[in-house]
Amino acid sequence: DQIQKVGNPKWIESGTTPVAEKFTGWVFASDGIEITFGQYQVAAYAEGMPRILVLNHAMRDLLAEGGQR
């Protein structure tokens, strides 16, 4: 949702494929993980570097207690 407001559907699909190189700009936030995408990765240059916040509760099923899976 957050990226779709500024991004091009083709760029979003290409720029968010599940490979590590596409997700190098991230930091932990108090309520989740903030991901920053590079220019042209998911939107036009004029949009800057779009950011999204993936909330902790959205990742609950992916995370194991103690940080190990």
Tab-separated table of N, CA and C in Angstrom:
chain	number	residue	atom	x	y	z
A	1	ASP	N	0.814	-1.196	0.000
A	1	ASP	CA	0.000	0.000	0.000
A	1	ASP	C	0.861	1.266	0.000
A	2	GLN	N	1.872	1.286	0.873
A	2	GLN	CA	2.678	2.491	1.019
A	2	GLN	C	3.430	2.826	-0.265
A	3	ILE	N	3.980	1.819	-0.917
A	3	ILE	CA	4.742	2.059	-2.144
A	3	ILE	C	3.809	2.342	-3.309
A	4	GLN	N	2.664	1.713	-3.349
A	4	GLN	CA	1.742	1.884	-4.465
A	4	GLN	C	1.277	3.319	-4.623
A	5	LYS	N	1.363	4.117	-3.576
A	5	LYS	CA	0.956	5.513	-3.661
A	5	LYS	C	1.899	6.320	-4.556
A	6	VAL	N	3.164	5.923	-4.624
A	6	VAL	CA	4.134	6.676	-5.423
A	6	VAL	C	4.747	5.859	-6.548
A	7	GLY	N	4.665	4.553	-6.478
A	7	GLY	CA	5.387	3.694	-7.408
A	7	GLY	C	4.636	3.315	-8.657
A	8	ASN	N	5.406	2.828	-9.603
A	8	ASN	CA	4.901	2.290	-10.852
A	8	ASN	C	4.773	0.776	-10.652
A	9	PRO	N	3.635	0.166	-10.996
A	9	PRO	CA	3.451	-1.270	-10.743
A	9	PRO	C	4.581	-2.151	-11.291
A	10	LYS	N	5.078	-1.850	-12.469
A	10	LYS	CA	6.174	-2.655	-13.035
A	10	LYS	C	7.459	-2.468	-12.237
A	11	TRP	N	7.732	-1.217	-11.815
A	11	TRP	CA	8.931	-0.951	-11.014
A	11	TRP	C	8.812	-1.613	-9.647
A	12	ILE	N	7.621	-1.561	-9.078
A	12	ILE	CA	7.411	-2.174	-7.768
A	12	ILE	C	7.665	-3.667	-7.845
A	13	GLU	N	7.108	-4.320	-8.839
A	13	GLU	CA	7.296	-5.766	-8.991
A	13	GLU	C	8.775	-6.105	-9.162
A	14	SER	N	9.448	-5.372	-10.019
A	14	SER	CA	10.869	-5.615	-10.262
A	14	SER	C	11.730	-5.242	-9.055
A	15	GLY	N	11.410	-4.128	-8.417
A	15	GLY	CA	12.224	-3.616	-7.327
A	15	GLY	C	12.038	-4.294	-5.997
A	16	THR	N	11.019	-5.152	-5.881
A	16	THR	CA	10.767	-5.822	-4.604
A	16	THR	C	10.841	-7.339	-4.710
A	17	THR	N	11.452	-7.847	-5.788
A	17	THR	CA	11.620	-9.304	-5.878
A	17	THR	C	12.424	-9.771	-4.664
A	18	PRO	N	12.131	-10.958	-4.145
A	18	PRO	CA	12.743	-11.401	-2.889
A	18	PRO	C	14.204	-11.857	-3.024
A	19	VAL	N	15.079	-10.895	-3.278
A	19	VAL	CA	16.521	-11.160	-3.296
A	19	VAL	C	17.204	-10.132	-2.387
A	20	ALA	N	18.248	-10.539	-1.719
A	20	ALA	CA	18.894	-9.703	-0.705
A	20	ALA	C	19.331	-8.342	-1.246
A	21	GLU	N	19.829	-8.289	-2.469
A	21	GLU	CA	20.327	-7.024	-3.029
A	21	GLU	C	19.253	-5.941	-3.095
A	22	LYS	N	18.009	-6.327	-3.128
A	22	LYS	CA	16.915	-5.360	-3.227
A	22	LYS	C	16.530	-4.759	-1.869
A	23	PHE	N	17.061	-5.323	-0.787
A	23	PHE	CA	16.651	-4.900	0.554
A	23	PHE	C	17.857	-4.595	1.437
A	24	THR	N	18.763	-3.782	0.937
A	24	THR	CA	19.961	-3.443	1.707
A	24	THR	C	19.751	-2.220	2.595
A	25	GLY	N	18.749	-1.408	2.315
A	25	GLY	CA	18.511	-0.184	3.072
A	25	GLY	C	17.417	-0.361	4.103
A	26	TRP	N	17.736	-0.967	5.232
A	26	TRP	CA	16.713	-1.156	6.261
A	26	TRP	C	17.299	-0.885	7.640
A	27	VAL	N	16.418	-0.511	8.555
A	27	VAL	CA	16.789	-0.294	9.955
A	27	VAL	C	15.643	-0.762	10.842
A	28	PHE	N	15.995	-1.144	12.068
A	28	PHE	CA	14.961	-1.477	13.040
A	28	PHE	C	14.335	-0.188	13.547
A	29	ALA	N	13.042	-0.192	13.685
A	29	ALA	CA	12.298	0.917	14.277
A	29	ALA	C	11.601	0.361	15.511
A	30	SER	N	11.091	1.223	16.345
A	30	SER	CA	10.456	0.759	17.579
A	30	SER	C	9.243	-0.122	17.321
A	31	ASP	N	8.577	0.094	16.193
A	31	ASP	CA	7.363	-0.676	15.904
A	31	ASP	C	7.482	-1.575	14.676
A	32	GLY	N	8.717	-1.770	14.165
A	32	GLY	CA	8.885	-2.653	13.022
A	32	GLY	C	10.226	-2.465	12.342
A	33	ILE	N	10.260	-2.751	11.061
A	33	ILE	CA	11.459	-2.576	10.241
A	33	ILE	C	11.138	-1.568	9.150
A	34	GLU	N	11.974	-0.543	9.040
A	34	GLU	CA	11.793	0.470	7.997
A	34	GLU	C	12.718	0.134	6.835
A	35	ILE	N	12.141	0.018	5.647
A	35	ILE	CA	12.905	-0.299	4.434
A	35	ILE	C	12.897	0.922	3.535
A	36	THR	N	14.087	1.326	3.097
A	36	THR	CA	14.221	2.439	2.171
A	36	THR	C	14.672	1.878	0.830
A	37	PHE	N	13.943	2.209	-0.221
A	37	PHE	CA	14.272	1.749	-1.560
A	37	PHE	C	15.068	2.818	-2.290
A	38	GLY	N	15.962	2.401	-3.150
A	38	GLY	CA	16.790	3.335	-3.908
A	38	GLY	C	15.992	4.075	-4.974
A	39	GLN	N	16.606	5.142	-5.478
A	39	GLN	CA	15.968	5.899	-6.560
A	39	GLN	C	15.805	4.983	-7.765
A	40	TYR	N	14.669	5.072	-8.402
A	40	TYR	CA	14.280	4.256	-9.553
A	40	TYR	C	13.987	2.796	-9.206
A	41	GLN	N	14.159	2.380	-7.964
A	41	GLN	CA	13.909	0.980	-7.618
A	41	GLN	C	12.427	0.643	-7.675
A	42	VAL	N	11.588	1.530	-7.143
A	42	VAL	CA	10.146	1.278	-7.140
A	42	VAL	C	9.336	2.469	-7.637
A	43	ALA	N	10.011	3.605	-7.892
A	43	ALA	CA	9.300	4.823	-8.308
A	43	ALA	C	10.259	5.730	-9.082
A	44	ALA	N	9.704	6.741	-9.682
A	44	ALA	CA	10.494	7.695	-10.458
A	44	ALA	C	11.441	8.484	-9.553
A	45	TYR	N	12.494	9.034	-10.144
A	45	TYR	CA	13.491	9.829	-9.425
A	45	TYR	C	12.841	10.954	-8.621
A	46	ALA	N	11.837	11.574	-9.206
A	46	ALA	CA	11.164	12.707	-8.551
A	46	ALA	C	10.520	12.313	-7.221
A	47	GLU	N	10.241	11.044	-7.034
A	47	GLU	CA	9.636	10.565	-5.781
A	47	GLU	C	10.670	10.366	-4.688
A	48	GLY	N	11.949	10.498	-5.032
A	48	GLY	CA	13.007	10.310	-4.041
A	48	GLY	C	13.242	8.844	-3.744
A	49	MET	N	13.528	8.567	-2.490
A	49	MET	CA	13.797	7.200	-2.053
A	49	MET	C	12.655	6.758	-1.140
A	50	PRO	N	11.641	6.085	-1.711
A	50	PRO	CA	10.463	5.691	-0.924
A	50	PRO	C	10.833	4.792	0.253
A	51	ARG	N	10.104	4.971	1.345
A	51	ARG	CA	10.292	4.163	2.544
A	51	ARG	C	8.978	3.514	2.935
A	52	ILE	N	9.088	2.324	3.486
A	52	ILE	CA	7.916	1.652	4.043
A	52	ILE	C	8.257	1.173	5.449
A	53	LEU	N	7.251	0.979	6.244
A	53	LEU	CA	7.422	0.427	7.580
A	53	LEU	C	6.652	-0.882	7.633
A	54	VAL	N	7.368	-1.975	7.896
A	54	VAL	CA	6.735	-3.274	8.078
A	54	VAL	C	6.569	-3.449	9.583
A	55	LEU	N	5.333	-3.416	10.015
A	55	LEU	CA	5.046	-3.443	11.455
A	55	LEU	C	5.352	-4.806	12.073
A	56	ASN	N	5.778	-4.772	13.318
A	56	ASN	CA	6.117	-6.007	14.038
A	56	ASN	C	4.988	-7.030	13.983
A	57	HIS	N	3.770	-6.584	14.210
A	57	HIS	CA	2.659	-7.549	14.240
A	57	HIS	C	2.432	-8.198	12.883
A	58	ALA	N	2.834	-7.553	11.794
A	58	ALA	CA	2.691	-8.140	10.459
A	58	ALA	C	3.712	-9.247	10.228
A	59	MET	N	4.782	-9.255	11.027
A	59	MET	CA	5.845	-10.260	10.872
A	59	MET	C	5.791	-11.331	11.950
A	60	ARG	N	4.834	-11.249	12.826
A	60	ARG	CA	4.772	-12.145	13.985
A	60	ARG	C	4.896	-13.616	13.601
A	61	ASP	N	4.215	-14.053	12.560
A	61	ASP	CA	4.255	-15.458	12.166
A	61	ASP	C	5.590	-15.860	11.544
A	62	LEU	N	6.373	-14.870	11.105
A	62	LEU	CA	7.668	-15.152	10.476
A	62	LEU	C	8.814	-15.206	11.483
A	63	LEU	N	8.592	-14.626	12.646
A	63	LEU	CA	9.646	-14.524	13.654
A	63	LEU	C	9.434	-15.556	14.751
A	64	ALA	N	10.519	-16.198	15.119
A	64	ALA	CA	10.449	-17.182	16.190
A	64	ALA	C	10.909	-16.544	17.496
A	65	GLU	N	10.420	-17.041	18.591
A	65	GLU	CA	10.850	-16.529	19.895
A	65	GLU	C	12.339	-16.779	20.061
A	66	GLY	N	13.058	-15.794	20.540
A	66	GLY	CA	14.507	-15.934	20.709
A	66	GLY	C	15.281	-15.598	19.453
A	67	GLY	N	14.585	-15.259	18.379
A	67	GLY	CA	15.249	-14.847	17.139
A	67	GLY	C	15.783	-15.987	16.292
A	68	GLN	N	15.436	-17.221	16.603
A	68	GLN	CA	15.905	-18.352	15.810
A	68	GLN	C	14.728	-19.101	15.230
A	69	ARG	N	14.929	-19.646	14.092
A	69	ARG	CA	13.873	-20.383	13.402
A	69	ARG	C	14.324	-21.788	13.192
